[in-house]
mmCIF file of C-alpha atoms in Angstrom:
data_model
loop_
_atom_site.group_PDB
_atom_site.id
_atom_site.type_symbol
_atom_site.label_atom_id
_atom_site.label_comp_id
_atom_site.label_asym_id
_atom_site.label_seq_id
_atom_site.Cartn_x
_atom_site.Cartn_y
_atom_site.Cartn_z
ATOM 1 C CA MET A 1411 64.577 40.914 68.171
ATOM 2 C CA LEU A 1412 65.483 38.875 65.063
ATOM 3 C CA VAL A 1413 63.102 36.189 63.903
ATOM 4 C CA MET A 1414 64.021 33.706 61.139
ATOM 5 C CA CYS A 1415 61.063 32.595 59.113
ATOM 6 C CA GLY A 1416 62.175 29.465 57.263
ATOM 7 C CA THR A 1417 58.964 28.921 55.386
ATOM 8 C CA LEU A 1418 58.843 32.380 53.913
ATOM 9 C CA GLY A 1419 62.631 32.757 53.551
ATOM 10 C CA ALA A 1420 62.547 36.279 55.027
ATOM 11 C CA LEU A 1421 64.421 38.136 57.747
ATOM 12 C CA LEU A 1422 62.209 40.019 60.216
ATOM 13 C CA ALA A 1423 63.822 42.938 62.042
ATOM 14 C CA VAL A 1424 61.821 44.419 64.963
ATOM 15 C CA SER A 1425 62.965 47.581 66.660
ATOM 16 C CA PRO A 1426 63.045 47.180 70.482
ATOM 17 C CA GLY A 1427 60.881 49.485 72.536
ATOM 18 C CA ALA A 1428 58.661 50.480 69.614
ATOM 19 C CA PRO A 1429 54.980 51.083 70.467
ATOM 20 C CA ASP A 1430 53.767 49.180 67.442
ATOM 21 C CA ALA A 1431 55.967 46.291 66.298
ATOM 22 C CA ALA A 1432 53.905 45.587 63.178
ATOM 23 C CA SER A 1433 54.369 49.141 61.890
ATOM 24 C CA THR A 1434 58.209 49.024 62.260
ATOM 25 C CA THR A 1435 58.840 45.559 60.793
ATOM 26 C CA GLN A 1436 61.057 45.442 57.666
ATOM 27 C CA VAL A 1437 61.029 42.356 55.448
ATOM 28 C CA VAL A 1438 64.229 41.659 53.459
ATOM 29 C CA PRO A 1439 63.835 38.625 51.183
ATOM 30 C CA PHE A 1440 66.810 36.385 50.418
ATOM 31 C CA ARG A 1441 67.453 33.059 48.693
ATOM 32 C CA THR A 1442 69.718 30.248 49.898
ATOM 33 C CA GLU A 1443 69.558 27.805 47.002
ATOM 34 C CA LEU A 1444 72.383 27.928 44.389
ATOM 35 C CA ARG A 1445 72.742 26.368 41.026
ATOM 36 C CA PRO A 1446 75.365 23.553 41.141
ATOM 37 C CA ARG A 1447 78.480 24.251 39.061
ATOM 38 C CA VAL A 1448 81.700 22.382 38.373
ATOM 39 C CA ASP A 1449 84.818 24.371 37.534
ATOM 40 C CA PRO A 1450 87.254 22.045 35.692
ATOM 41 C CA VAL A 1451 90.881 22.516 36.696
ATOM 42 C CA PHE A 1452 92.171 20.773 33.567
ATOM 43 C CA GLY A 1453 90.658 20.660 30.105
ATOM 44 C CA ASP A 1454 88.810 17.696 28.676
ATOM 45 C CA ALA A 1455 89.635 15.591 25.621
ATOM 46 C CA ALA A 1456 88.121 18.173 23.283
ATOM 47 C CA SER A 1457 90.369 20.963 24.577
ATOM 48 C CA LEU A 1458 93.399 18.664 24.345
ATOM 49 C CA ARG A 1459 92.586 17.916 20.692
ATOM 50 C CA ALA A 1460 92.254 21.651 20.059
ATOM 51 C CA SER A 1461 95.686 22.234 21.641
ATOM 52 C CA VAL A 1462 97.237 19.558 19.439
ATOM 53 C CA ASP A 1463 95.671 21.027 16.302
ATOM 54 C CA ARG A 1464 96.839 24.518 17.286
ATOM 55 C CA PHE A 1465 100.363 23.211 17.917
ATOM 56 C CA PHE A 1466 100.662 21.765 14.420
ATOM 57 C CA ALA A 1467 99.194 24.930 12.873
ATOM 58 C CA LEU A 1468 101.769 27.056 14.710
ATOM 59 C CA GLN A 1469 104.565 24.674 13.754
ATOM 60 C CA SER A 1470 103.683 24.926 10.054
ATOM 61 C CA GLU A 1471 103.528 28.719 10.283
ATOM 62 C CA MET A 1472 106.907 28.805 12.039
ATOM 63 C CA GLU A 1473 108.539 26.787 9.259
ATOM 64 C CA ARG A 1474 107.299 29.305 6.703
ATOM 65 C CA VAL A 1475 108.441 32.304 8.753
ATOM 66 C CA ARG A 1476 111.785 30.624 9.453
ATOM 67 C CA ASP A 1477 112.462 30.376 5.715
ATOM 68 C CA GLU A 1478 111.666 34.085 5.312
ATOM 69 C CA PHE A 1479 113.857 34.911 8.290
ATOM 70 C CA SER A 1480 116.804 32.859 7.055
ATOM 71 C CA THR A 1481 116.526 34.309 3.545
ATOM 72 C CA ALA A 1482 116.510 37.893 4.836
ATOM 73 C CA VAL A 1483 119.525 37.236 7.082
ATOM 74 C CA HIS A 1484 121.538 35.812 4.185
ATOM 75 C CA GLU A 1485 120.486 38.690 1.930
ATOM 76 C CA THR A 1486 121.808 41.143 4.522
ATOM 77 C CA LEU A 1487 125.092 39.227 4.784
ATOM 78 C CA ALA A 1488 125.348 39.189 0.992
ATOM 79 C CA ALA A 1489 124.789 42.949 0.857
ATOM 80 C CA LEU A 1490 127.587 43.448 3.366
ATOM 81 C CA ALA A 1491 129.915 41.135 1.448
ATOM 82 C CA ALA A 1492 129.170 42.849 -1.865
ATOM 83 C CA THR A 1493 130.214 46.236 -0.515
ATOM 84 C CA ALA A 1494 133.197 44.983 1.496
ATOM 85 C CA PRO A 1495 136.657 45.935 0.166
ATOM 86 C CA PRO A 1496 138.727 43.140 -1.409
ATOM 87 C CA SER A 1497 141.069 41.269 0.932
ATOM 88 C CA ALA A 1498 144.139 41.769 -1.264
ATOM 89 C CA LYS A 1499 144.782 45.443 -2.004
ATOM 90 C CA PRO A 1500 147.732 47.856 -1.789
ATOM 91 C CA ALA A 1501 148.686 49.233 1.589
ATOM 92 C CA ALA A 1502 146.558 52.197 2.556
ATOM 93 C CA ARG A 1503 148.041 55.635 2.890
ATOM 94 C CA PRO A 1504 148.774 56.785 6.443
ATOM 95 C CA GLU A 1505 146.111 59.452 6.250
ATOM 96 C CA ALA A 1506 143.526 56.849 5.193
ATOM 97 C CA LYS A 1507 143.606 55.265 8.637
ATOM 98 C CA SER A 1508 141.561 58.083 10.053
ATOM 99 C CA GLU A 1509 138.792 57.631 7.492
ATOM 100 C CA SER A 1510 135.666 56.105 9.033
ATOM 101 C CA LYS A 1511 133.704 53.400 7.322
ATOM 102 C CA SER A 1512 130.070 54.005 6.402
ATOM 103 C CA CYS A 1513 127.237 51.508 6.645
ATOM 104 C CA PRO A 1514 126.163 50.270 3.173
ATOM 105 C CA ALA A 1515 122.720 51.601 2.298
ATOM 106 C CA THR A 1516 121.803 48.308 0.612
ATOM 107 C CA THR A 1517 121.650 46.530 3.984
ATOM 108 C CA THR A 1518 118.734 48.550 5.361
ATOM 109 C CA ALA A 1519 115.939 46.831 3.425
ATOM 110 C CA PRO A 1520 117.004 43.196 3.952
ATOM 111 C CA TYR A 1521 117.818 43.896 7.609
ATOM 112 C CA GLY A 1522 114.344 45.325 8.100
ATOM 113 C CA ARG A 1523 112.818 42.174 6.601
ATOM 114 C CA ALA A 1524 115.020 40.001 8.807
ATOM 115 C CA LEU A 1525 114.013 41.954 11.891
ATOM 116 C CA ALA A 1526 110.294 41.737 11.112
ATOM 117 C CA ALA A 1527 110.437 38.023 10.285
ATOM 118 C CA GLY A 1528 112.559 37.350 13.371
ATOM 119 C CA ALA A 1529 110.084 39.131 15.643
ATOM 120 C CA LYS A 1530 107.191 37.095 14.279
ATOM 121 C CA TYR A 1531 109.259 33.902 14.481
ATOM 122 C CA LEU A 1532 110.011 34.522 18.169
ATOM 123 C CA LEU A 1533 106.381 35.293 18.985
ATOM 124 C CA LEU A 1534 105.157 32.138 17.270
ATOM 125 C CA GLY A 1535 107.801 30.202 19.198
ATOM 126 C CA GLN A 1536 106.495 31.540 22.504
ATOM 127 C CA GLN A 1537 102.952 30.540 21.570
ATOM 128 C CA LEU A 1538 104.137 27.110 20.475
ATOM 129 C CA GLN A 1539 105.948 26.680 23.784
ATOM 130 C CA GLY A 1540 102.732 27.372 25.682
ATOM 131 C CA ARG A 1541 100.851 24.741 23.685
ATOM 132 C CA PHE A 1542 103.677 22.285 24.207
ATOM 133 C CA ARG A 1543 103.514 22.730 27.984
ATOM 134 C CA ASP A 1544 99.753 22.066 28.012
ATOM 135 C CA ILE A 1545 100.116 18.973 25.829
ATOM 136 C CA ARG A 1546 103.070 17.598 27.800
ATOM 137 C CA ARG A 1547 101.263 18.091 31.115
ATOM 138 C CA ALA A 1548 98.126 16.368 29.819
ATOM 139 C CA ASP A 1549 100.199 13.512 28.429
ATOM 140 C CA ASP A 1550 102.077 13.078 31.709
ATOM 141 C CA LEU A 1551 98.779 12.969 33.619
ATOM 142 C CA GLY A 1552 97.386 10.289 31.312
ATOM 143 C CA ASP A 1553 94.743 12.439 29.642
ATOM 144 C CA ALA A 1554 95.980 11.347 26.215
ATOM 145 C CA ALA A 1555 94.436 7.921 26.828
ATOM 146 C CA ALA A 1556 91.005 9.440 26.132
ATOM 147 C CA LEU A 1557 92.017 10.451 22.605
ATOM 148 C CA THR A 1558 91.720 8.517 19.391
ATOM 149 C CA PRO A 1559 94.811 6.666 18.076
ATOM 150 C CA ASP A 1560 95.609 9.353 15.498
ATOM 151 C CA TYR A 1561 95.780 12.069 18.155
ATOM 152 C CA ARG A 1562 97.862 9.878 20.458
ATOM 153 C CA ALA A 1563 100.334 9.498 17.596
ATOM 154 C CA LYS A 1564 100.319 13.267 17.092
ATOM 155 C CA ILE A 1565 101.156 13.826 20.770
ATOM 156 C CA LYS A 1566 104.196 11.584 20.411
ATOM 157 C CA LYS A 1567 105.209 13.635 17.374
ATOM 158 C CA VAL A 1568 104.821 16.886 19.352
ATOM 159 C CA ARG A 1569 107.876 16.188 21.512
ATOM 160 C CA GLU A 1570 110.040 15.550 18.454
ATOM 161 C CA LEU A 1571 108.847 18.690 16.684
ATOM 162 C CA PHE A 1572 109.468 20.817 19.759
ATOM 163 C CA GLY A 1573 113.024 19.472 19.925
ATOM 164 C CA ASN A 1574 113.490 20.609 16.328
ATOM 165 C CA LEU A 1575 112.161 24.031 17.348
ATOM 166 C CA LEU A 1576 114.863 24.356 20.002
ATOM 167 C CA ALA A 1577 117.545 23.543 17.431
ATOM 168 C CA ASP A 1578 116.073 26.081 14.983
ATOM 169 C CA TYR A 1579 115.940 28.704 17.734
ATOM 170 C CA ARG A 1580 119.624 28.323 18.508
ATOM 171 C CA GLU A 1581 120.620 28.214 14.848
ATOM 172 C CA MET A 1582 118.676 31.371 14.039
ATOM 173 C CA ARG A 1583 120.022 33.094 17.151
ATOM 174 C CA VAL A 1584 123.604 32.445 16.053
ATOM 175 C CA ALA A 1585 122.868 33.536 12.473
ATOM 176 C CA PHE A 1586 121.024 36.744 13.383
ATOM 177 C CA TYR A 1587 122.069 37.859 16.861
ATOM 178 C CA ASP A 1588 125.699 36.688 16.864
ATOM 179 C CA GLN A 1589 126.965 36.553 13.277
ATOM 180 C CA LEU A 1590 124.861 39.217 11.537
ATOM 181 C CA GLY A 1591 125.113 41.560 14.506
ATOM 182 C CA ALA A 1592 128.900 41.293 14.520
ATOM 183 C CA GLU A 1593 129.099 41.853 10.757
ATOM 184 C CA LEU A 1594 126.897 44.958 10.962
ATOM 185 C CA ARG A 1595 128.920 46.434 13.798
ATOM 186 C CA HIS A 1596 132.123 45.760 11.874
ATOM 187 C CA ALA A 1597 130.640 47.650 8.909
ATOM 188 C CA SER A 1598 129.841 50.620 11.217
ATOM 189 C CA CYS A 1599 126.092 50.006 10.943
ATOM 190 C CA LYS A 1600 124.057 51.356 13.846
ATOM 191 C CA THR A 1601 121.893 48.337 14.636
ATOM 192 C CA ALA A 1602 119.836 50.204 17.237
ATOM 193 C CA ALA A 1603 118.869 52.920 14.766
ATOM 194 C CA MET A 1604 118.154 50.369 12.044
ATOM 195 C CA ALA A 1605 115.997 48.339 14.445
ATOM 196 C CA LYS A 1606 114.067 51.443 15.516
ATOM 197 C CA ALA A 1607 113.431 52.467 11.936
ATOM 198 C CA SER A 1608 112.282 48.966 11.009
ATOM 199 C CA ALA A 1609 110.046 48.645 14.071
ATOM 200 C CA SER A 1610 108.173 51.859 13.203
ATOM 201 C CA GLY A 1611 106.792 50.273 10.054
ATOM 202 C CA ALA A 1612 106.228 46.798 11.446
ATOM 203 C CA ASP A 1613 103.063 45.389 12.967
ATOM 204 C CA ALA A 1614 102.824 45.936 16.715
ATOM 205 C CA SER A 1615 101.183 42.605 17.407
ATOM 206 C CA VAL A 1616 100.616 39.155 16.032
ATOM 207 C CA ASN A 1617 97.478 37.397 17.259
ATOM 208 C CA GLY A 1618 97.117 40.031 19.959
ATOM 209 C CA GLY A 1619 100.528 39.662 21.604
ATOM 210 C CA ASP A 1620 103.471 41.971 21.930
ATOM 211 C CA VAL A 1621 106.199 41.170 19.428
ATOM 212 C CA PRO A 1622 109.591 40.401 21.029
ATOM 213 C CA ASN A 1623 112.721 42.169 19.858
ATOM 214 C CA PRO A 1624 115.188 39.820 18.090
ATOM 215 C CA THR A 1625 118.060 42.207 18.846
ATOM 216 C CA GLU A 1626 117.742 41.393 22.572
ATOM 217 C CA ALA A 1627 119.382 38.237 23.872
ATOM 218 C CA SER A 1628 116.568 37.564 26.370
ATOM 219 C CA ALA A 1629 114.054 37.248 23.524
ATOM 220 C CA TRP A 1630 115.790 34.086 22.295
ATOM 221 C CA SER A 1631 115.438 32.113 25.535
ATOM 222 C CA LEU A 1632 112.866 29.370 25.994
ATOM 223 C CA ALA A 1633 112.253 27.990 29.492
ATOM 224 C CA VAL A 1634 112.263 24.246 28.887
ATOM 225 C CA ASP A 1635 113.734 21.256 30.656
ATOM 226 C CA GLU A 1636 116.665 19.791 28.781
ATOM 227 C CA VAL A 1637 118.719 16.720 29.654
ATOM 228 C CA PRO A 1638 122.086 16.821 27.877
ATOM 229 C CA ALA A 1639 123.429 13.610 26.482
ATOM 230 C CA ALA A 1640 126.535 12.013 27.918
ATOM 231 C CA ASP A 1641 129.781 13.149 26.407
ATOM 232 C CA GLU A 1642 131.471 10.898 23.908
ATOM 233 C CA PRO A 1643 135.017 10.958 22.519
ATOM 234 C CA ARG A 1644 135.538 13.060 19.406
ATOM 235 C CA ALA A 1645 135.838 11.277 16.072
ATOM 236 C CA VAL A 1646 137.023 12.820 12.822
ATOM 237 C CA MET A 1647 136.763 12.143 9.135
ATOM 238 C CA PRO A 1648 139.330 9.837 7.557
ATOM 239 C CA THR A 1649 142.415 11.799 6.578
ATOM 240 C CA PRO A 1650 144.126 11.242 3.242
ATOM 241 C CA ALA A 1651 147.042 8.841 3.062
ATOM 242 C CA GLY A 1652 150.305 10.322 4.271
ATOM 243 C CA LYS A 1653 148.666 13.036 6.350
ATOM 244 C CA ARG A 1654 148.723 13.116 10.129
ATOM 245 C CA PRO A 1655 145.349 13.155 11.932
ATOM 246 C CA ALA A 1656 144.373 16.263 13.817
ATOM 247 C CA LEU A 1657 145.886 16.564 17.258
ATOM 248 C CA GLY A 1658 143.467 15.485 19.957
ATOM 249 C CA SER A 1659 141.282 13.441 17.598
ATOM 250 C CA ALA A 1660 139.920 10.038 18.505
ATOM 251 C CA SER A 1661 141.822 8.436 15.618
ATOM 252 C CA GLU A 1662 145.134 9.180 17.309
ATOM 253 C CA PRO A 1663 146.010 6.661 20.079
ATOM 254 C CA GLY A 1664 146.325 8.217 23.493
ATOM 255 C CA ALA A 1665 144.991 11.574 22.353
ATOM 256 C CA ALA A 1666 143.622 13.715 25.121
ATOM 257 C CA THR A 1667 140.457 15.725 24.666
ATOM 258 C CA SER A 1668 140.536 19.375 25.559
ATOM 259 C CA PRO A 1669 137.976 20.930 27.915
ATOM 260 C CA GLY A 1670 135.432 23.565 26.969
ATOM 261 C CA PRO A 1671 133.433 22.873 23.774
ATOM 262 C CA LEU A 1672 134.131 19.135 24.016
ATOM 263 C CA ALA A 1673 131.969 18.984 27.136
ATOM 264 C CA ALA A 1674 128.899 19.500 24.905
ATOM 265 C CA PRO A 1675 126.880 16.514 23.637
ATOM 266 C CA SER A 1676 128.388 14.675 20.670
ATOM 267 C CA ILE A 1677 126.419 14.804 17.439
ATOM 268 C CA TRP A 1678 126.644 13.812 13.770
ATOM 269 C CA ILE A 1679 126.626 16.441 11.031
ATOM 270 C CA ASP A 1680 126.794 16.015 7.240
ATOM 271 C CA VAL A 1681 129.306 17.712 4.952
ATOM 272 C CA ASP A 1682 128.162 17.541 1.318
ATOM 273 C CA ASN A 1683 130.982 18.061 -1.173
ATOM 274 C CA THR A 1684 129.219 16.483 -4.162
ATOM 275 C CA LEU A 1685 129.201 19.798 -6.068
ATOM 276 C CA CYS A 1686 132.989 20.173 -5.946
ATOM 277 C CA ALA A 1687 135.528 18.421 -8.133
ATOM 278 C CA GLN A 1688 138.273 18.753 -5.496
ATOM 279 C CA PRO A 1689 138.598 17.805 -1.821
ATOM 280 C CA THR A 1690 137.459 20.248 0.839
ATOM 281 C CA ARG A 1691 139.221 20.914 4.138
ATOM 282 C CA VAL A 1692 136.858 21.212 7.107
ATOM 283 C CA SER A 1693 137.545 22.557 10.578
ATOM 284 C CA VAL A 1694 135.366 23.343 13.589
ATOM 285 C CA ASP A 1695 136.471 25.963 16.124
ATOM 286 C CA GLY A 1696 139.929 26.010 14.566
ATOM 287 C CA GLN A 1697 140.443 22.240 14.901
ATOM 288 C CA PRO A 1698 140.898 20.494 11.526
ATOM 289 C CA LEU A 1699 138.612 17.513 11.034
ATOM 290 C CA GLY A 1700 140.219 16.267 7.819
ATOM 291 C CA GLU A 1701 139.134 16.399 4.193
ATOM 292 C CA VAL A 1702 135.967 15.465 2.352
ATOM 293 C CA GLY A 1703 136.781 13.798 -0.952
ATOM 294 C CA ALA A 1704 135.760 15.211 -4.294
ATOM 295 C CA ARG A 1705 132.128 14.475 -5.184
ATOM 296 C CA LYS A 1706 131.655 12.912 -1.737
ATOM 297 C CA ARG A 1707 129.267 13.331 1.197
ATOM 298 C CA THR A 1708 130.619 12.507 4.653
ATOM 299 C CA ALA A 1709 129.163 12.326 8.163
ATOM 300 C CA VAL A 1710 131.286 14.059 10.787
ATOM 301 C CA ARG A 1711 131.281 13.522 14.538
ATOM 302 C CA THR A 1712 131.559 16.774 16.472
ATOM 303 C CA HIS A 1713 129.881 18.533 19.393
ATOM 304 C CA ALA A 1714 126.676 20.555 19.644
ATOM 305 C CA GLY A 1715 126.514 24.254 20.321
ATOM 306 C CA PRO A 1716 127.574 27.531 18.693
ATOM 307 C CA ARG A 1717 130.624 26.745 16.551
ATOM 308 C CA GLU A 1718 132.847 28.387 13.941
ATOM 309 C CA ILE A 1719 132.841 26.393 10.697
ATOM 310 C CA CYS A 1720 135.476 26.596 7.973
ATOM 311 C CA ALA A 1721 135.290 24.696 4.666
ATOM 312 C CA LEU A 1722 137.947 25.493 2.054
ATOM 313 C CA PRO A 1723 138.839 23.729 -1.206
ATOM 314 C CA ALA A 1724 142.203 21.997 -1.215
ATOM 315 C CA SER A 1725 143.467 24.449 -3.844
ATOM 316 C CA ASP A 1726 142.700 27.475 -1.645
ATOM 317 C CA ALA A 1727 145.934 28.818 -0.177
ATOM 318 C CA ARG A 1728 144.174 30.619 2.674
ATOM 319 C CA ALA A 1729 144.116 29.165 6.162
ATOM 320 C CA CYS A 1730 140.978 28.749 8.224
ATOM 321 C CA GLY A 1731 140.604 31.867 10.310
ATOM 322 C CA ALA A 1732 141.489 34.288 7.533
ATOM 323 C CA PRO A 1733 138.873 36.965 6.755
ATOM 324 C CA GLY A 1734 135.896 35.496 4.945
ATOM 325 C CA THR A 1735 136.716 31.841 5.710
ATOM 326 C CA VAL A 1736 134.783 31.311 8.970
ATOM 327 C CA ARG A 1737 131.061 31.292 9.578
ATOM 328 C CA LYS A 1738 129.232 30.863 12.863
ATOM 329 C CA ALA A 1739 126.449 28.297 13.185
ATOM 330 C CA TYR A 1740 124.648 26.347 15.876
ATOM 331 C CA LEU A 1741 125.436 22.673 15.315
ATOM 332 C CA HIS A 1742 122.864 20.072 16.257
ATOM 333 C CA GLU A 1743 122.084 16.480 15.372
ATOM 334 C CA GLY A 1744 121.403 16.228 11.625
ATOM 335 C CA TRP A 1745 122.881 19.641 10.744
ATOM 336 C CA SER A 1746 124.242 19.683 7.196
ATOM 337 C CA LEU A 1747 126.708 21.817 5.246
ATOM 338 C CA THR A 1748 126.704 21.996 1.452
ATOM 339 C CA VAL A 1749 129.987 23.156 -0.105
ATOM 340 C CA HIS A 1750 129.789 25.252 -3.285
ATOM 341 C CA CYS A 1751 132.954 25.524 -5.378
ATOM 342 C CA GLU A 1752 133.673 28.062 -8.039
ATOM 343 C CA PRO A 1753 133.672 26.614 -11.583
#
């Protein structure tokens, strides 16, 4: 027989058929009252302010690391160019064809710095993406209305800064993963061995997280929602008098645009030729865009995405596409190119 005693809050268990019920009774105390608790699904205004502050701290750190990353990548490219054989040399002997190229030893140190800076840059980008998602969700739900005006202005700035991050991600991916990787492979450098040697001396974590590997394509992807802009007709720089505009350009009546890269959003980029005393020929993906006048700076209409850029002085007899004339870059709105001419 079970008897519930509400006043004492105890459970009485009596064994049936026992000669003495009082001697076999067991008392097990229990409590039914609980302390009320509220588990918030979303953070409050204080946590949203902390997310905004953390976002701007990460963004400042990423700008610093990006400069280190870009510098190390260009130092590695410069080391490869310094050890590359000249383009104009006598024909090699038949037996020289079998000689294998060796990776320049001077590329190991700058490549290690580029790899370490790139790993930290990617990790900071992943952390920044997480903060951006929290801030965007809170803003979409209207939680930003509880903040002070200065923080509401910061939240509006967050979306713009994250858009700049996406452009930097793609630009650095093209510079490191596409261009530098291709140059190292062409110079017979074993990128896997160099990456393994560099990783052994690098930090295993930053802020407690596993560092991504910049040599893997999947490490450069960010899962964000992007809405591409509508396509616009291509426009080119003014061509000098007496010269025919590039085929397929918007300045030529009835010109037809070609598919492929032209399906990307149209953007404006700047070509700065103020350091050169002669005009500079510019082409993108093998399509000439005209000339930038001497001591001039011109805005060019082209299309976003990974592109091959060529900028040669008018006195240079080489054609775009020759060895050493083309560089890969990710073009985005506001991207700029500064031309440096030899004195």
